Amino acid sequence: MLRRVHSIAGLAAACLIGFLAVTGALLSFEPAIDAWPATAIPSTGITVAYTAGAVAARFPDVERLVRSASGNLVAYHGSNGKQGADYVDPQTGVGLGPYERSAFFGFVTELHRSLFLKTGGRAIAGLGALALLILSISGLVMTAARLGGWLRLLVAARGTVGQRLHVDAGRAIVPALLLTTVTGLYMTLATFGIVPEGGGDLAAFPAGVDGGTPAPVARLAALRAVDLSSLRELVFPVEGDATDVFTITTDKGQGYIDQATGAMLSFQPNSTAQTVYETIYRLHTGQGLWWLGLLLGAAATAVPVMAVSGIVIWWKRWRAFPRLRRNVAAQGADTVILVGSEANATWGFAACLHEAMTQAGHRVHTATLNRFASSYPKAQRLFILTATYGDGTAPASANRFLDRLAKTDISRWPEFAVLGFGDRQFPHFCRFATDVQAALEARGAQSLQPLAMIDRQSSQAFAEWGDATGSHIGVPLTLRHAPQRPATFTLTLASRIDYGAAVGAPTAVLRFVAAPSTGRESHSPFARFKRSLPSCEAGDLIGIVPPGDASPRYYSLASGARDGFIEICVRKQAGGLCSGFLHDLQPGASIQAFVKANPQFRPARGRAPVIMIGAGTGIAPFLGFIRNNTGQRAMHLYWGGRDPKSDFLYADLLSWFQRDRRVTRRVTAFSRVSGGSYVQDSLREDANTVRALLARGAQILVCGGSDMAKAVQSTIDEITAPIGASVATLKAKGRYVEDSY
Amino acid sequence: MKKLAFALLLTTSIVAPGLALARPATIAIQMAPYQGPGAYLAIYVVGPDGKYQSTLWVAGEKPKYQRHLRGWSRAYSTSGGSIDAITGASVGSGRTLRIDVDLADALIDAGYEIRVDSAVEDGSDYSGDAVAPLRSGGSGTTVRGTGYVATFAVKM
């Protein structure tokens, strides 16, 4: 909901907000520029009477003295209909040069507050401020939720480059945005009379004007009682009109002063509304607070960055999400589909089922598992389609499902059917789907169909499930879904190094480069980009689809696009289709691949130490992190292999990196040597060091097979128990990150 | 109700001098080119003795800026009354303001004149920027302003 509000407000008002931000940033310079001449001449300690007398001596035809919020004093004077205005020195009354408001700032001010569209334009500018306020608040709440609470609002953001930029820039400028939008909105509301601006009605001209011979300005008692620093404006009486008076405006109010007696004839103090409005006006414009103005202006320059990164984030999410035709509300649906998906693949199947049921004349409601409704009054059936996260837990869009389910009365839920998606090559195949099935049965919900599982996005299995389900519920269900594969690019194998054959763990380090372009491609204006590598970093995943198979296998990257090559470590699995294919590749051969960002698996920003724990091919992302560690941040590598003579991946390169301190310390464990040990054994021996590093804020990254990952978890739990920490608490802080397979 | 009461007041003040017929008139003000936001204007009738009689039109709605229309605001704030129904938007550089008014016959050829005060934010204040005598012979004659008003004409 919040995200939708944020997206709609952002998309609808992006241009307007960008425009207001740019014009606002330009205007932020005006108070600072205006403050330059003022800084030289102090105006405290002298009275208005003194300065007015000095100015009147230099400018006998002075009509008004205006003191700006920045402290500049301007004398307006005129004779014979020829009017002028000059900066004046408050001490001597000497003219300091003509005053005229900069045409540029005048133009930009009008553009900023009304786009030259008068009253309607002011309403538009106000709506822009409102949209930015909504964006600031919703963005702040979303950021807090995403980072795990208000107290964690300042911890390092995670995600893609665009997401991090959006969150970081947003956190930095949100105080300025809140200030500038709230004040801007208040000013708009005041323009339309919805909140009082103060300033009141015209003060009545005073009765009882003496009318005698005017006294010299410098002697007027009421003017001698006012310090120049509190003056806003002093209007002189009309020349030769003894019945006229001085009109003075100070920061406290407005009064009339008799030019003969020097008495304050009447004084109208500022109303509270006026004081409030003026404060808000100054906070928004920075008038008299030039440093605040510059800060707000600097913050405003980040707004276009926020707009662009926000639109990019929205666009990516929008494109990744399948279109659901006629998704009806939960309360009115006869068929409900709930989806648990990590990377949107399961959504494709859900969308296919949604479409087929809708075409069969049903009213279908499709939502994520997290967002199930407590009741579906009209539903006759409930389908749950869910994937399983790598470690057997819930995927992202279902991570709160089981908790919520336990607290919900589902006695009136319709019959349900669970369809799990997974890959039989991995442990925990469809574990979460199994858990959901069990949880629903335990709560007494009626099963429409037994739990079914789809291996590796098989279109055929899905179609068969559709046939069976369709005949069961009496709806002809033809489910044809070919999973969309991301756009791939071509890589050419440049070199390979083989390890581990002697110890039964044949492992190849494969280095790919961008495929050379063919003659035909070079006609395209994008040819240059096509030949370059797609954007990726070490720790991201590369998806490779072996010939003759539908589903991709993922490998961790040991390098990024900026290294100019893409390197992976592949262990040959017995009967493994993809690993076999890759192991058979010879330099010069090409493959099709795509990149899957894995931004969670990175060293956190900052200088805190990094502990990297891996075994076998799990070294790959760590090698990439170490390669990039030219800043010599403390990086400790724990790695396990079988035999240093056979499968010691990257042995030479790591020695080199240790000499130039890109890796601080290396601890290796080998299992097939006499007295062999595993990586978790090395950790246990090193417990004191690990605890000391954790005390310095270290982050733990684990990469490798799931058995190793599990062993490392329990070892770290052992090690950290004495210091009151655990894998769970470290994970919650983003200080324990795993990439296991 | 407020409008009606005001209409009566306005008519009374203009018609009162002779209790005679009123005639329609058009006031046209052409603004000079200048830099800055819309100008505030007060258009009002002054008697043969230079005394304020009544307000015909005020351009610009905020009292805090109306204060800068000095000749008019002094007289108006003393004499009271309401200008709610005869207040409109400020007038920008180069624009023309045209308003229709009813002028009592007794004001014509009796030494009365129409004055215009003008003021611009961050600019100057002109009291009596333009002044046109109410003479039947001079109907439609263009008067030059001294400040933000370029020309001023009253056509009866």
mmCIF file of N, CA, C and O in Angstrom, chain B residues 14-53:
data_model
loop_
_atom_site.group_PDB
_atom_site.id
_atom_site.type_symbol
_atom_site.label_atom_id
_atom_site.label_comp_id
_atom_site.label_asym_id
_atom_site.label_seq_id
_atom_site.Cartn_x
_atom_site.Cartn_y
_atom_site.Cartn_z
ATOM 1 N N ILE B 14 -21.071 57.863 -3.833
ATOM 2 C CA ILE B 14 -20.771 58.532 -5.100
ATOM 3 C C ILE B 14 -21.917 59.450 -5.502
ATOM 4 O O ILE B 14 -21.715 60.540 -6.013
ATOM 5 N N VAL B 15 -23.102 58.980 -5.203
ATOM 6 C CA VAL B 15 -24.279 59.725 -5.675
ATOM 7 C C VAL B 15 -24.594 60.902 -4.757
ATOM 8 O O VAL B 15 -25.064 61.935 -5.179
ATOM 9 N N ALA B 16 -24.265 60.759 -3.489
ATOM 10 C CA ALA B 16 -24.660 61.718 -2.470
ATOM 11 C C ALA B 16 -24.485 63.202 -2.823
ATOM 12 O O ALA B 16 -25.431 63.959 -2.633
ATOM 13 N N PRO B 17 -23.350 63.623 -3.379
ATOM 14 C CA PRO B 17 -23.144 65.050 -3.552
ATOM 15 C C PRO B 17 -24.321 65.774 -4.207
ATOM 16 O O PRO B 17 -24.638 66.897 -3.831
ATOM 17 N N GLY B 18 -24.965 65.202 -5.184
ATOM 18 C CA GLY B 18 -26.037 65.945 -5.819
ATOM 19 C C GLY B 18 -27.356 65.207 -5.827
ATOM 20 O O GLY B 18 -28.361 65.766 -6.254
ATOM 21 N N LEU B 19 -27.377 63.996 -5.325
ATOM 22 C CA LEU B 19 -28.565 63.135 -5.397
ATOM 23 C C LEU B 19 -29.101 63.096 -6.819
ATOM 24 O O LEU B 19 -30.299 63.095 -7.049
ATOM 25 N N ALA B 20 -28.216 63.140 -7.758
ATOM 26 C CA ALA B 20 -28.633 63.198 -9.147
ATOM 27 C C ALA B 20 -28.392 61.849 -9.820
ATOM 28 O O ALA B 20 -28.059 60.868 -9.181
ATOM 29 N N LEU B 21 -28.485 61.795 -11.112
ATOM 30 C CA LEU B 21 -28.295 60.572 -11.880
ATOM 31 C C LEU B 21 -26.815 60.208 -11.945
ATOM 32 O O LEU B 21 -25.954 61.058 -11.784
ATOM 33 N N ALA B 22 -26.550 58.927 -12.185
ATOM 34 C CA ALA B 22 -25.177 58.498 -12.366
ATOM 35 C C ALA B 22 -24.983 58.121 -13.818
ATOM 36 O O ALA B 22 -25.943 57.785 -14.520
ATOM 37 N N ARG B 23 -23.768 58.205 -14.265
ATOM 38 C CA ARG B 23 -23.500 57.774 -15.639
ATOM 39 C C ARG B 23 -22.390 56.725 -15.642
ATOM 40 O O ARG B 23 -21.499 56.777 -14.796
ATOM 41 N N PRO B 24 -22.493 55.764 -16.565
ATOM 42 C CA PRO B 24 -21.463 54.727 -16.623
ATOM 43 C C PRO B 24 -20.163 55.282 -17.208
ATOM 44 O O PRO B 24 -20.207 56.159 -18.080
ATOM 45 N N ALA B 25 -19.075 54.788 -16.708
ATOM 46 C CA ALA B 25 -17.774 55.227 -17.212
ATOM 47 C C ALA B 25 -16.834 54.018 -17.251
ATOM 48 O O ALA B 25 -17.022 53.049 -16.528
ATOM 49 N N THR B 26 -15.842 54.092 -18.134
ATOM 50 C CA THR B 26 -14.843 53.029 -18.217
ATOM 51 C C THR B 26 -13.477 53.618 -17.898
ATOM 52 O O THR B 26 -13.097 54.656 -18.447
ATOM 53 N N ILE B 27 -12.784 52.966 -16.983
ATOM 54 C CA ILE B 27 -11.434 53.416 -16.628
ATOM 55 C C ILE B 27 -10.441 52.432 -17.243
ATOM 56 O O ILE B 27 -10.581 51.217 -17.087
ATOM 57 N N ALA B 28 -9.469 52.927 -17.982
ATOM 58 C CA ALA B 28 -8.470 52.062 -18.619
ATOM 59 C C ALA B 28 -7.083 52.479 -18.138
ATOM 60 O O ALA B 28 -6.724 53.650 -18.205
ATOM 61 N N ILE B 29 -6.350 51.507 -17.610
ATOM 62 C CA ILE B 29 -4.973 51.784 -17.167
ATOM 63 C C ILE B 29 -4.032 50.856 -17.911
ATOM 64 O O ILE B 29 -4.170 49.637 -17.860
ATOM 65 N N GLN B 30 -3.097 51.465 -18.641
ATOM 66 C CA GLN B 30 -2.070 50.688 -19.334
ATOM 67 C C GLN B 30 -0.809 50.744 -18.486
ATOM 68 O O GLN B 30 -0.324 51.820 -18.158
ATOM 69 N N MET B 31 -0.284 49.560 -18.082
ATOM 70 C CA MET B 31 0.898 49.540 -17.227
ATOM 71 C C MET B 31 2.175 49.708 -18.063
ATOM 72 O O MET B 31 2.266 49.222 -19.194
ATOM 73 N N ALA B 32 3.136 50.383 -17.473
ATOM 74 C CA ALA B 32 4.439 50.532 -18.120
ATOM 75 C C ALA B 32 5.188 49.196 -18.018
ATOM 76 O O ALA B 32 4.871 48.377 -17.174
ATOM 77 N N PRO B 33 6.176 48.996 -18.888
ATOM 78 C CA PRO B 33 6.994 47.800 -18.713
ATOM 79 C C PRO B 33 7.935 47.993 -17.520
ATOM 80 O O PRO B 33 8.560 49.037 -17.394
ATOM 81 N N TYR B 34 8.007 47.016 -16.636
ATOM 82 C CA TYR B 34 8.908 47.105 -15.481
ATOM 83 C C TYR B 34 9.285 45.694 -15.070
ATOM 84 O O TYR B 34 8.662 44.724 -15.506
ATOM 85 N N GLN B 35 10.278 45.603 -14.235
ATOM 86 C CA GLN B 35 10.692 44.288 -13.735
ATOM 87 C C GLN B 35 10.053 44.021 -12.393
ATOM 88 O O GLN B 35 10.055 44.891 -11.534
ATOM 89 N N GLY B 36 9.523 42.847 -12.205
ATOM 90 C CA GLY B 36 8.951 42.506 -10.911
ATOM 91 C C GLY B 36 7.562 41.922 -11.039
ATOM 92 O O GLY B 36 7.013 41.830 -12.138
ATOM 93 N N PRO B 37 7.001 41.500 -9.911
ATOM 94 C CA PRO B 37 5.671 40.881 -9.927
ATOM 95 C C PRO B 37 4.573 41.919 -10.169
ATOM 96 O O PRO B 37 4.863 43.104 -10.356
ATOM 97 N N GLY B 38 3.321 41.462 -10.151
ATOM 98 C CA GLY B 38 2.185 42.332 -10.445
ATOM 99 C C GLY B 38 2.130 43.543 -9.513
ATOM 100 O O GLY B 38 2.468 43.455 -8.341
ATOM 101 N N ALA B 39 1.684 44.676 -10.075
ATOM 102 C CA ALA B 39 1.622 45.911 -9.293
ATOM 103 C C ALA B 39 0.297 46.006 -8.554
ATOM 104 O O ALA B 39 -0.731 45.536 -9.028
ATOM 105 N N TYR B 40 0.350 46.596 -7.354
ATOM 106 C CA TYR B 40 -0.857 46.930 -6.605
ATOM 107 C C TYR B 40 -1.301 48.326 -7.049
ATOM 108 O O TYR B 40 -0.474 49.219 -7.218
ATOM 109 N N LEU B 41 -2.605 48.506 -7.263
ATOM 110 C CA LEU B 41 -3.141 49.800 -7.684
ATOM 111 C C LEU B 41 -4.340 50.147 -6.815
ATOM 112 O O LEU B 41 -5.111 49.261 -6.426
ATOM 113 N N ALA B 42 -4.491 51.440 -6.498
ATOM 114 C CA ALA B 42 -5.730 51.910 -5.885
ATOM 115 C C ALA B 42 -6.268 53.030 -6.771
ATOM 116 O O ALA B 42 -5.522 53.950 -7.123
ATOM 117 N N ILE B 43 -7.523 52.935 -7.163
ATOM 118 C CA ILE B 43 -8.150 53.951 -8.012
ATOM 119 C C ILE B 43 -9.263 54.582 -7.181
ATOM 120 O O ILE B 43 -10.185 53.873 -6.732
ATOM 121 N N TYR B 44 -9.152 55.855 -6.923
ATOM 122 C CA TYR B 44 -10.109 56.468 -5.989
ATOM 123 C C TYR B 44 -10.408 57.910 -6.379
ATOM 124 O O TYR B 44 -9.664 58.547 -7.132
ATOM 125 N N VAL B 45 -11.547 58.409 -5.839
ATOM 126 C CA VAL B 45 -12.027 59.750 -6.176
ATOM 127 C C VAL B 45 -11.628 60.717 -5.064
ATOM 128 O O VAL B 45 -11.759 60.396 -3.884
ATOM 129 N N VAL B 46 -11.098 61.878 -5.487
ATOM 130 C CA VAL B 46 -10.674 62.910 -4.548
ATOM 131 C C VAL B 46 -11.466 64.176 -4.854
ATOM 132 O O VAL B 46 -11.706 64.511 -6.025
ATOM 133 N N GLY B 47 -11.907 64.879 -3.795
ATOM 134 C CA GLY B 47 -12.717 66.082 -3.963
ATOM 135 C C GLY B 47 -11.898 67.301 -4.358
ATOM 136 O O GLY B 47 -10.665 67.222 -4.429
ATOM 137 N N PRO B 48 -12.567 68.444 -4.609
ATOM 138 C CA PRO B 48 -11.883 69.679 -5.023
ATOM 139 C C PRO B 48 -10.875 70.139 -3.960
ATOM 140 O O PRO B 48 -9.849 70.712 -4.295
ATOM 141 N N ASP B 49 -11.153 69.805 -2.701
ATOM 142 C CA ASP B 49 -10.243 70.194 -1.624
ATOM 143 C C ASP B 49 -9.120 69.182 -1.430
ATOM 144 O O ASP B 49 -8.366 69.247 -0.474
ATOM 145 N N GLY B 50 -9.042 68.205 -2.328
ATOM 146 C CA GLY B 50 -7.998 67.180 -2.205
ATOM 147 C C GLY B 50 -8.378 66.083 -1.233
ATOM 148 O O GLY B 50 -7.574 65.211 -0.943
ATOM 149 N N LYS B 51 -9.606 66.105 -0.736
ATOM 150 C CA LYS B 51 -10.017 65.111 0.259
ATOM 151 C C LYS B 51 -10.564 63.854 -0.406
ATOM 152 O O LYS B 51 -11.290 63.914 -1.397
ATOM 153 N N TYR B 52 -10.199 62.731 0.178
ATOM 154 C CA TYR B 52 -10.646 61.413 -0.314
ATOM 155 C C TYR B 52 -12.166 61.312 -0.271
ATOM 156 O O TYR B 52 -12.797 61.706 0.720
ATOM 157 N N GLN B 53 -12.762 60.816 -1.359
ATOM 158 C CA GLN B 53 -14.206 60.637 -1.403
ATOM 159 C C GLN B 53 -14.603 59.162 -1.322
ATOM 160 O O GLN B 53 -15.338 58.767 -0.442
#
